[in-house]
Coordinates of C-alpha atoms in Angstrom, one line a residue:
X1 CA 108.1 103.1 92.0
X2 CA 107.0 105.6 89.4
X3 CA 103.3 105.4 89.8
X4 CA 100.8 105.8 92.6
X5 CA 98.3 103.0 93.0
X6 CA 94.9 103.9 94.5
X7 CA 93.0 101.1 96.3
X8 CA 89.6 101.1 97.9
X9 CA 89.0 99.9 101.5
X10 CA 88.5 96.4 100.3
X11 CA 92.0 96.2 98.8
X12 CA 90.8 96.5 95.2
X13 CA 92.8 98.7 92.7
X14 CA 90.7 101.7 91.7
X15 CA 93.1 103.8 89.6
X16 CA 96.7 104.6 88.8
X17 CA 98.2 108.1 89.0
X18 CA 101.4 109.1 87.3
X19 CA 104.0 107.4 85.1
X20 CA 107.7 107.2 84.7
X21 CA 109.6 110.4 83.6
X22 CA 110.6 113.8 84.7
X23 CA 107.7 116.0 83.6
X24 CA 104.7 117.1 85.7
X25 CA 102.9 114.1 87.1
X26 CA 105.8 111.9 86.2
X27 CA 108.1 110.2 88.7
X28 CA 111.3 108.2 88.8
X29 CA 111.4 107.0 92.4
X30 CA 108.5 107.7 94.8
X31 CA 110.0 107.2 98.2
X32 CA 107.2 108.7 100.4
X33 CA 103.6 109.8 100.3
X34 CA 102.3 112.5 102.6
X35 CA 98.8 113.4 103.5
X36 CA 99.0 117.2 103.5
X37 CA 96.6 119.8 104.9
X38 CA 93.1 119.6 103.4
X39 CA 92.8 116.6 101.1
X40 CA 96.0 117.0 99.2
X41 CA 98.6 114.3 98.7
X42 CA 102.3 114.9 98.6
X43 CA 104.5 112.5 96.5
X44 CA 108.2 112.7 97.3
X45 CA 110.3 111.7 94.4
X46 CA 113.9 111.0 95.6
X47 CA 115.6 110.7 92.2
X48 CA 113.9 113.7 90.6
X49 CA 114.5 115.5 94.0
X50 CA 111.1 117.1 94.1
X51 CA 107.8 117.1 95.9
X52 CA 104.6 116.9 93.8
X53 CA 101.4 118.1 95.5
X54 CA 98.3 116.3 94.1
X55 CA 94.6 117.2 94.4
X56 CA 92.1 114.7 95.7
X57 CA 91.4 113.5 92.1
X58 CA 95.1 113.0 91.4
X59 CA 95.7 116.1 89.3
X60 CA 98.9 118.0 89.9
X61 CA 98.4 121.1 92.0
X62 CA 102.1 122.2 92.2
X63 CA 105.6 120.8 92.3
X64 CA 108.6 121.9 94.4
X65 CA 112.1 121.1 93.3
X66 CA 114.3 120.1 96.2
X67 CA 117.9 120.7 95.0
X68 CA 119.7 119.0 97.8
X69 CA 122.9 117.0 97.2
X70 CA 122.9 114.1 96.8
X71 CA 119.1 113.8 97.2
X72 CA 116.5 114.1 100.0
X73 CA 115.9 111.1 102.2
X74 CA 112.6 111.9 103.9
X75 CA 110.1 114.7 104.4
X76 CA 107.5 115.9 107.0
X77 CA 105.1 118.9 107.2
X78 CA 105.0 121.6 109.8
X79 CA 101.8 123.4 111.0
X80 CA 102.4 126.5 108.8
X81 CA 102.6 124.3 105.6
X82 CA 106.4 124.3 105.5
X83 CA 108.0 121.0 104.4
X84 CA 111.0 119.7 106.4
X85 CA 113.4 117.7 104.2
X86 CA 116.2 115.5 105.4
X87 CA 119.1 115.6 102.9
X88 CA 122.8 115.0 102.8
X89 CA 126.0 116.7 101.7
X90 CA 129.0 114.5 100.7
X91 CA 132.7 115.4 100.8
X92 CA 135.8 113.2 100.2
X93 CA 136.2 112.5 103.9
X94 CA 132.8 112.4 105.4
X95 CA 129.1 112.8 104.9
X96 CA 127.1 115.5 106.7
X97 CA 123.4 115.9 106.8
X98 CA 121.1 118.9 107.0
X99 CA 117.4 119.4 107.6
X100 CA 116.2 121.9 105.0
X101 CA 112.9 123.8 105.4
X102 CA 110.8 124.5 102.3
X103 CA 108.6 127.5 103.1
X104 CA 105.1 127.8 101.7
X105 CA 106.3 130.4 99.2
X106 CA 108.8 127.9 97.8
X107 CA 112.1 129.2 99.4
X108 CA 114.5 126.6 100.8
X109 CA 116.7 127.3 103.7
X110 CA 119.0 125.0 105.8
X111 CA 117.7 124.6 109.3
X112 CA 119.8 122.2 111.4
X113 CA 123.6 122.6 111.2
X114 CA 125.8 120.0 109.7
X115 CA 126.6 116.9 111.7
X116 CA 129.6 115.2 110.3
X117 CA 129.6 111.4 110.2
X118 CA 131.8 108.6 108.8
X119 CA 131.3 108.1 105.1
X120 CA 131.3 104.3 105.7
X121 CA 128.3 104.5 108.0
X122 CA 125.4 105.3 105.5
X123 CA 122.7 104.8 108.1
X124 CA 124.1 107.6 110.2
X125 CA 123.7 110.0 107.2
X126 CA 119.9 109.4 107.0
X127 CA 117.1 110.8 109.0
X128 CA 113.7 109.6 110.1
X129 CA 111.3 112.6 110.5
X130 CA 108.0 113.3 112.2
X131 CA 106.5 116.7 112.6
X132 CA 104.3 118.1 115.4
X133 CA 103.1 121.7 115.2
X134 CA 106.2 123.8 114.5
X135 CA 108.7 121.2 115.7
X136 CA 110.2 118.1 114.1
X137 CA 111.4 114.9 115.7
X138 CA 114.5 113.5 113.9
X139 CA 116.3 110.2 114.4
X140 CA 119.2 108.2 112.9
X141 CA 118.3 104.6 111.9
X142 CA 121.3 103.1 113.7
X143 CA 120.6 104.6 117.2
X144 CA 117.6 104.6 119.4
X145 CA 117.6 108.3 120.2
X146 CA 115.2 110.9 118.8
X147 CA 115.9 114.7 119.0
X148 CA 113.2 117.4 118.8
X149 CA 114.1 120.5 116.9
X150 CA 112.4 123.9 116.5
X151 CA 111.6 124.9 113.0
X152 CA 114.7 127.1 112.8
X153 CA 116.9 124.2 113.9
X154 CA 117.4 124.7 117.6
X155 CA 117.6 121.3 119.5
X156 CA 115.0 121.2 122.2
X157 CA 115.3 117.8 123.8
X158 CA 116.3 114.2 123.2
X159 CA 114.6 110.9 123.9
X160 CA 117.0 108.0 124.3
X161 CA 116.1 104.4 124.9
X162 CA 118.6 102.1 126.5
X163 CA 117.5 98.5 125.8
X164 CA 119.5 95.4 125.3
X165 CA 117.8 94.6 122.0
X166 CA 119.1 97.9 120.4
X167 CA 122.7 98.4 121.5
X168 CA 124.7 101.4 120.3
X169 CA 127.1 100.4 117.6
X170 CA 130.1 102.4 116.6
X171 CA 131.1 100.5 113.5
X172 CA 129.2 99.6 110.4
X173 CA 130.2 97.4 107.5
X174 CA 128.9 94.6 105.3
X175 CA 126.9 91.9 107.0
X176 CA 126.7 88.3 105.8
X177 CA 123.0 87.8 106.4
X178 CA 123.5 84.0 105.7
X179 CA 125.6 83.8 108.8
X180 CA 124.9 86.9 111.0
X181 CA 121.6 88.3 112.2
X182 CA 120.6 91.8 110.9
X183 CA 121.5 94.7 113.3
X184 CA 118.6 96.7 114.9
X185 CA 117.3 99.5 112.6
X186 CA 115.0 102.3 113.5
X187 CA 112.5 102.1 110.7
X188 CA 110.2 105.0 111.3
X189 CA 109.0 107.7 113.8
X190 CA 105.5 109.0 114.1
X191 CA 103.8 111.7 116.4
X192 CA 100.1 111.1 117.1
X193 CA 97.3 113.6 117.9
X194 CA 98.1 113.4 121.6
X195 CA 101.8 114.3 121.1
X196 CA 103.0 110.7 121.9
X197 CA 106.0 109.4 119.9
X198 CA 105.7 106.1 118.1
X199 CA 108.7 104.3 117.0
X200 CA 109.2 101.1 114.9
X201 CA 112.4 99.2 115.2
X202 CA 113.2 96.3 112.9
X203 CA 115.5 93.6 114.4
X204 CA 116.4 89.9 113.9
X205 CA 113.6 87.4 114.2
X206 CA 113.4 85.8 117.7
X207 CA 114.0 82.4 116.1
X208 CA 116.6 83.6 113.6
X209 CA 119.3 81.1 112.6
X210 CA 122.0 81.0 109.9
X211 CA 121.0 79.7 106.5
X212 CA 123.0 78.6 103.5
X213 CA 121.4 81.2 101.2
X214 CA 119.8 84.5 102.1
X215 CA 117.3 84.0 99.3
X216 CA 115.8 81.0 101.2
X217 CA 115.1 83.2 104.2
X218 CA 111.9 85.2 103.9
X219 CA 111.4 88.6 105.5
X220 CA 109.1 87.1 108.1
X221 CA 111.7 84.7 109.2
X222 CA 114.5 87.2 109.0
X223 CA 112.9 90.1 110.9
X224 CA 110.7 91.0 113.8
X225 CA 109.6 94.5 114.6
X226 CA 109.1 96.3 118.0
X227 CA 106.6 99.1 118.1
X228 CA 106.7 101.5 121.1
X229 CA 104.8 104.5 122.2
X230 CA 106.5 107.1 124.4
X231 CA 105.2 110.1 126.3
X232 CA 108.0 112.7 125.7
X233 CA 106.9 115.0 128.5
X234 CA 107.2 112.3 131.2
X235 CA 109.9 110.3 129.4
X236 CA 108.1 107.0 129.9
X237 CA 107.2 104.2 127.5
X238 CA 103.4 103.7 127.4
X239 CA 103.4 100.6 125.2
X240 CA 105.9 98.2 123.8
X241 CA 105.1 95.2 121.8
X242 CA 107.1 92.8 119.5
X243 CA 105.5 91.7 116.3
X244 CA 106.6 88.8 114.1
X245 CA 106.7 90.7 110.8
X246 CA 108.9 92.9 108.6
X247 CA 107.7 96.4 109.5
X248 CA 107.8 99.2 106.9
X249 CA 106.7 102.2 108.9
X250 CA 103.6 104.3 109.8
X251 CA 101.1 106.1 107.7
X252 CA 100.5 109.8 108.4
X253 CA 97.4 108.9 110.6
X254 CA 99.3 106.3 112.6
X255 CA 98.4 103.1 111.0
X256 CA 101.1 100.4 110.7
X257 CA 102.5 99.2 107.4
X258 CA 104.1 95.7 107.3
X259 CA 105.3 93.5 104.5
X260 CA 105.0 89.7 103.9
X261 CA 105.2 87.1 101.2
X262 CA 102.5 84.5 100.7
X263 CA 103.0 80.8 99.8
X264 CA 103.1 81.7 96.1
X265 CA 105.8 84.3 96.5
X266 CA 103.5 87.3 96.1
X267 CA 104.5 90.3 98.1
X268 CA 101.6 91.6 100.3
X269 CA 101.6 95.0 102.1
X270 CA 99.3 95.1 105.1
X271 CA 98.0 98.4 106.6
X272 CA 96.3 98.0 109.9
X273 CA 95.8 99.5 113.4
X274 CA 97.8 97.9 116.3
X275 CA 95.9 95.7 118.7
X276 CA 97.8 95.9 122.0

């Protein structure tokens, strides 16, 4: 995606910001949008490896190049305005990942020490990030465990869920989705205003069955999603509910984003508040 589409509350397209390219206000692959302090919007371009901060009217306020090899995966904002970036470092034998902290003045410094992982397990080399105050919660997509870090990288605590629908897996390889159900995948992490941790896990549809061709299996039939809310101080799950849709993640204010395809094959993205 190299443009930002702006819709009104009725779902009508109002305007388009940006275009393809590498110059100011141009993008090659927008992977994440962040509502920053005030009414600014942050557009994280993974291919150009930079964060563009937009004013409320869509004009470019500033850009921050994130020179992280091979490219950043996800970003979150701390209370002092610093941007935490999950990136990776590749070697011939393994892939390590770092969280980098981009200070308000523009300096970039590594925060969390390298953790070396098998190069054949790409989901272990990614991070899901959510910031709260001056700490950040980080998770791997292939495990249901979330670690809280201080801004300088000190691990503070870990939340680990042991559930039969998300088993730990120590090997990863190609999956024939026409024969085998998709493995559980931690899609996103969010921290709400009360400090509760929200997680979204995508897993095989409850009625999943093998098909002759993956193309004949829609996302709604292939996936379910489980959304949970945890109190990190007490270590308890406050809410847990399974939804029959392909979850995409949370917005910055905690709304849920899901994806579906209508009878005509049109992809529809729904943004809504959960009804427990």
